[in-house]
Short mmCIF file of C-alpha atoms in Angstrom, two decimals:
data_model
loop_
_atom_site.label_atom_id
_atom_site.label_comp_id
_atom_site.label_asym_id
_atom_site.label_seq_id
_atom_site.Cartn_x
_atom_site.Cartn_y
_atom_site.Cartn_z
CA MET A 255 0.01 -0.01 0.00
CA ASP A 256 1.44 3.38 -1.03
CA LEU A 257 1.85 5.96 1.74
CA PRO A 258 0.41 9.44 1.13
CA GLU A 259 2.81 12.20 0.16
CA PRO A 260 3.88 14.41 3.09
CA ASP A 261 1.94 17.65 3.46
CA TRP A 262 4.58 20.35 3.13
CA ALA A 263 4.08 23.94 4.24
CA ILE A 264 7.30 24.83 2.43
CA GLU A 265 9.01 22.83 -0.31
CA THR A 266 11.92 24.09 -2.41
CA ALA A 267 14.07 22.50 -5.09
CA GLY A 268 17.47 23.95 -6.03
CA LEU A 269 16.45 27.35 -4.66
CA THR A 270 19.24 29.79 -5.42
CA ARG A 271 19.78 33.52 -5.02
CA ARG A 272 22.87 35.24 -6.34
CA PHE A 273 24.09 38.77 -5.80
CA GLY A 274 26.53 39.22 -8.65
CA ALA A 275 28.95 36.32 -8.54
CA GLN A 276 28.14 35.55 -4.89
CA ALA A 277 25.55 32.82 -4.14
CA ALA A 278 23.85 33.84 -0.89
CA VAL A 279 21.63 30.78 -1.12
CA ASP A 280 22.86 27.86 -3.24
CA GLY A 281 20.64 24.99 -4.36
CA LEU A 282 18.39 24.81 -1.28
CA ASP A 283 16.06 21.80 -0.95
CA LEU A 284 13.81 22.55 2.03
CA ARG A 285 11.01 20.35 3.34
CA VAL A 286 8.95 21.93 6.11
CA PRO A 287 5.96 19.81 7.24
CA ARG A 288 2.65 21.56 7.93
CA GLY A 289 1.98 22.03 11.59
CA SER A 290 5.67 21.86 12.53
CA PHE A 291 7.85 24.22 14.50
CA TYR A 292 10.84 24.39 12.17
CA GLY A 293 14.16 25.92 13.25
CA PHE A 294 16.31 27.22 10.39
CA LEU A 295 19.82 27.57 11.73
CA GLY A 296 23.07 29.06 10.44
CA GLU A 297 25.86 31.46 11.22
CA ASN A 298 25.63 35.19 10.42
CA GLY A 299 25.67 35.54 6.65
CA ALA A 300 24.75 31.90 6.00
CA GLY A 301 21.69 32.81 3.94
CA LYS A 302 18.81 32.57 6.46
CA SER A 303 17.29 36.02 5.90
CA THR A 304 17.76 35.76 2.14
CA THR A 305 15.85 32.47 2.21
CA ILE A 306 12.97 34.03 4.12
CA SER A 307 12.94 36.99 1.70
CA MET A 308 12.49 34.58 -1.23
CA LEU A 309 9.85 32.46 0.51
CA THR A 310 7.81 35.56 1.38
CA GLY A 311 8.07 37.17 -2.06
CA VAL A 312 10.44 40.01 -1.16
CA LEU A 313 13.24 38.67 -3.36
CA GLU A 314 13.02 36.78 -6.65
CA PRO A 315 15.06 33.57 -6.77
CA THR A 316 17.86 33.46 -9.33
CA SER A 317 16.96 29.85 -10.07
CA GLY A 318 15.16 26.84 -8.60
CA SER A 319 11.57 26.44 -7.54
CA MET A 320 9.51 26.76 -4.37
CA ARG A 321 6.02 26.04 -3.12
CA VAL A 322 4.67 27.78 -0.01
CA LEU A 323 1.34 26.49 1.34
CA GLY A 324 0.91 24.60 -1.91
CA THR A 325 1.34 27.58 -4.23
CA ALA A 326 4.34 28.53 -6.38
CA ALA A 327 3.42 32.21 -6.73
CA ALA A 328 4.21 34.54 -3.82
CA GLY A 329 1.44 36.98 -4.72
CA ALA A 330 -1.19 38.83 -2.67
CA ALA A 331 -3.30 35.70 -2.12
CA LEU A 332 -0.41 33.86 -0.49
CA LYS A 333 0.68 36.89 1.55
CA ARG A 334 -2.77 36.97 3.17
CA ARG A 335 -2.05 33.44 4.49
CA ILE A 336 1.36 34.11 6.02
CA GLY A 337 2.74 36.29 8.78
CA VAL A 338 6.27 37.70 8.99
CA VAL A 339 8.34 39.18 11.81
CA PRO A 340 11.54 40.41 10.08
CA ASP A 341 14.85 40.92 11.84
CA GLY A 342 14.46 44.68 11.38
CA LEU A 343 11.10 45.53 13.00
CA LEU A 344 8.69 47.50 10.80
CA LEU A 345 6.57 49.54 13.18
CA PHE A 346 5.13 53.08 13.14
CA ASP A 347 6.56 55.01 16.07
CA ARG A 348 3.86 57.69 16.09
CA LEU A 349 0.98 55.19 16.41
CA THR A 350 -0.09 53.69 19.71
CA GLY A 351 0.32 49.93 20.12
CA ARG A 352 -3.38 49.36 19.58
CA GLU A 353 -3.48 51.68 16.54
CA GLN A 354 -0.58 49.72 15.01
CA LEU A 355 -2.48 46.44 15.31
CA VAL A 356 -5.78 47.84 14.06
CA PHE A 357 -3.97 49.43 11.09
CA VAL A 358 -2.36 46.10 10.13
CA GLY A 359 -5.63 44.28 10.54
CA ARG A 360 -7.38 46.77 8.25
CA LEU A 361 -4.62 46.28 5.65
CA PHE A 362 -5.47 42.58 5.65
CA GLY A 363 -9.13 43.35 4.99
CA LEU A 364 -10.57 43.05 8.49
CA GLN A 365 -13.54 45.22 9.37
CA ARG A 366 -12.68 47.92 11.93
CA GLU A 367 -14.68 46.30 14.72
CA GLU A 368 -13.11 42.90 14.15
CA ALA A 369 -9.62 44.39 13.86
CA GLY A 370 -10.16 46.17 17.18
CA ARG A 371 -11.43 43.00 18.86
CA ARG A 372 -8.43 40.98 17.68
CA ALA A 373 -6.06 43.80 18.62
CA ASP A 374 -7.34 43.80 22.19
CA GLU A 375 -7.06 40.01 22.41
CA LEU A 376 -3.51 40.04 21.11
CA LEU A 377 -2.44 42.89 23.39
CA GLU A 378 -3.72 40.87 26.36
CA ALA A 379 -1.95 37.73 25.18
CA MET A 380 1.31 39.68 24.80
CA GLU A 381 0.87 41.32 28.22
CA LEU A 382 0.69 44.74 26.56
CA SER A 383 -2.84 45.74 27.50
CA GLN A 384 -1.64 48.39 29.95
CA ASP A 385 0.51 49.92 27.22
CA ALA A 386 -2.10 49.77 24.43
CA ARG A 387 -2.44 53.56 24.24
CA LYS A 388 1.23 54.31 24.60
CA LEU A 389 3.13 55.41 21.48
CA VAL A 390 5.25 52.68 19.89
CA ALA A 391 8.20 55.12 20.12
CA ASP A 392 8.01 54.73 23.90
CA TYR A 393 7.99 50.93 23.86
CA SER A 394 11.05 49.02 25.04
CA PHE A 395 12.79 46.72 22.56
CA GLY A 396 11.15 43.64 24.09
CA MET A 397 7.73 45.29 23.92
CA ARG A 398 8.31 46.16 20.28
CA LYS A 399 9.17 42.52 19.54
CA LYS A 400 5.90 41.45 21.17
CA LEU A 401 3.94 44.06 19.20
CA ALA A 402 5.53 42.95 15.94
CA LEU A 403 4.57 39.35 16.67
CA ALA A 404 1.02 40.45 17.48
CA ALA A 405 0.84 42.34 14.16
CA SER A 406 1.99 39.22 12.29
CA LEU A 407 -0.84 37.20 13.85
CA ILE A 408 -3.81 39.54 13.61
CA HIS A 409 -5.06 38.17 10.29
CA GLY A 410 -4.86 34.53 11.42
CA PRO A 411 -2.00 33.22 9.22
CA GLU A 412 -1.38 29.57 8.43
CA LEU A 413 2.39 30.02 8.27
CA LEU A 414 4.50 32.34 10.41
CA PHE A 415 8.07 33.43 9.57
CA LEU A 416 10.13 34.65 12.53
CA ASP A 417 13.59 36.06 11.83
CA GLU A 418 15.64 36.27 15.07
CA PRO A 419 12.59 37.00 17.29
CA PHE A 420 14.65 36.70 20.51
CA GLU A 421 17.58 38.93 19.54
CA GLY A 422 18.06 41.55 22.24
CA VAL A 423 15.04 40.40 24.25
CA ASP A 424 15.35 40.05 28.04
CA ALA A 425 14.79 36.75 29.82
CA VAL A 426 11.27 37.57 31.03
CA ALA A 427 10.03 38.69 27.61
CA LYS A 428 11.76 35.70 25.98
CA ALA A 429 9.98 33.29 28.31
CA SER A 430 6.56 34.75 27.56
CA LEU A 431 7.23 34.80 23.81
CA THR A 432 8.39 31.19 23.71
CA ALA A 433 5.42 30.03 25.75
CA LEU A 434 3.04 31.82 23.42
CA LEU A 435 4.67 30.42 20.26
CA ALA A 436 4.67 26.88 21.59
CA ASP A 437 0.98 27.19 22.45
CA LEU A 438 0.13 28.51 18.98
CA VAL A 439 1.58 25.41 17.33
CA LYS A 440 0.05 23.08 19.91
CA ARG A 441 -3.48 24.47 19.70
CA ARG A 442 -3.92 24.77 15.90
CA ARG A 443 -2.33 23.87 12.61
CA LEU A 444 -0.01 26.82 12.49
CA THR A 445 3.42 26.25 11.01
CA ILE A 446 6.29 28.35 12.36
CA PHE A 447 9.55 28.86 10.46
CA LEU A 448 12.05 30.29 12.92
CA THR A 449 15.61 31.56 12.63
CA SER A 450 17.50 32.09 15.87
CA HIS A 451 21.01 32.01 17.30
CA VAL A 452 19.60 31.01 20.69
CA LEU A 453 19.99 27.28 20.19
CA GLU A 454 18.74 26.37 23.64
CA VAL A 455 15.38 27.97 22.79
CA VAL A 456 15.32 26.26 19.38
CA GLU A 457 16.00 22.88 21.02
CA ARG A 458 13.13 23.46 23.46
CA LEU A 459 10.60 24.68 20.87
CA CYS A 460 11.32 23.04 17.54
CA ASP A 461 10.48 19.55 16.32
CA HIS A 462 12.22 19.94 12.95
CA VAL A 463 15.41 21.78 12.04
CA GLY A 464 17.50 22.65 9.01
CA VAL A 465 21.12 23.86 9.08
CA ILE A 466 22.44 26.14 6.36
CA HIS A 467 26.16 26.81 5.92
CA ARG A 468 27.54 29.23 3.32
CA GLY A 469 24.28 29.10 1.45
CA ARG A 470 23.98 25.32 1.35
CA LEU A 471 21.74 23.04 3.38
CA VAL A 472 24.01 20.69 5.34
CA ALA A 473 21.37 18.95 7.50
CA GLN A 474 17.61 18.70 7.75
CA GLY A 475 15.04 16.54 9.52
CA THR A 476 13.51 16.00 12.91
CA LEU A 477 15.54 17.58 15.68
CA PRO A 478 16.63 14.23 17.19
CA SER A 479 17.68 12.88 13.78
CA VAL A 480 19.81 15.96 13.00
CA VAL A 481 21.48 15.91 16.44
CA GLN A 482 22.20 12.18 16.26
CA GLY A 483 23.27 12.35 12.63
CA ALA A 484 25.88 14.97 13.47
CA GLY A 485 27.12 12.94 16.45
CA GLY A 486 26.18 15.55 19.01
CA ALA A 487 24.71 15.26 22.46
CA THR A 488 22.80 18.53 22.12
CA LEU A 489 21.70 20.77 19.26
CA THR A 490 24.59 23.11 20.08
CA ASP A 491 27.06 20.23 19.75
CA ALA A 492 25.53 19.18 16.46
CA PHE A 493 25.52 22.73 15.07
CA VAL A 494 29.20 23.23 15.91
CA LYS A 495 30.10 19.93 14.28
CA LEU A 496 28.13 20.77 11.15
CA VAL A 497 29.37 24.32 10.55
CA GLY A 498 32.33 24.97 12.84
CA GLU A 499 34.78 22.16 12.40
CA GLY A 500 38.08 22.88 10.69
CA ARG A 501 38.41 26.41 11.96
CA GLY A 502 41.02 25.67 14.55
CA GLY A 503 41.19 27.05 18.08
CA SER A 504 41.06 30.61 19.22
CA LYS A 505 44.20 32.71 18.90
CA ALA A 506 45.72 34.84 21.65
CA LEU A 507 45.80 38.60 21.13
CA SER A 508 49.35 39.92 20.95
CA PHE A 509 48.55 43.19 22.77
CA LEU A 510 47.02 41.56 25.86
CA PRO A 511 49.02 39.90 28.64
#
C-alpha cells in the first residue's frame, strides 16, 4: 500500500539567489511539514534572511523552484495566508500599540470592529494591554518585539516566519514569547519557520530543524535525527560539528598579557 505524500508547508528544489557572482543561497532543498515548529539555523551571513525573503516574495530567486502552502506564486493571495516578523522591525513610532495592530488588521481586509477585537485580544496575550495607548516610540525593545509578533498574527495566518525574534530580548520577555509560540503550534495547525542564534530555545521549541552553511543546506530533519546524525549530544554540539569544524582554536591577542 502506497503511503500518502507528506503535506509540506514549504518545499523548495534547487532554490538559489545570487548577488553578482556571490551565491547567498545555493541549491536549497527545504522540506517543512505543515503544523511543525521548524528551526532554520546558520551562522551570520549563512543565507537565512535571504531564504525568508524569497519564501515571502520580497526577493526573486535566481533559479530553482519553491512552493509555499501549496502555491508557487508569492502573490497577494499567499501573503494573506502568512505572517512575517523580520529581523528589522517595521513599526510606526507615532501610532499607539493598539493603533498599530488595528492598522495592520485593516490592511489585511478586516472590518474595523473585528480588527479592534483581535487587537485587544492580542495585546492581552502579549501582556501589553496596559501599554495599548502608549506610542510605539516609547515601547522598550522587548515590547516592540511582542507588538511585531502580534501584528503578524492579527489576520490569522497559516504560516509564520520569525527572523531572530529573541535577539536583544530580556529573559522575562523571551519566556513569555516562547510560551506563546509553543501554544500557537500546539493548539492549531499553525506552522512556524524560525531563525535564531539562541539554540537552547530552538532545542526546546522546535520539532524539525534545518542547518544552512555558506548558502547550502548541510542537515535537515527531525531535531533528534539531526542531532544524532551529526554525532552531538545537544543541538549546540551538532551545530558546531556541522558548521564549525576545521576552523582551529582561538588565537591569543598579541597586545594583551
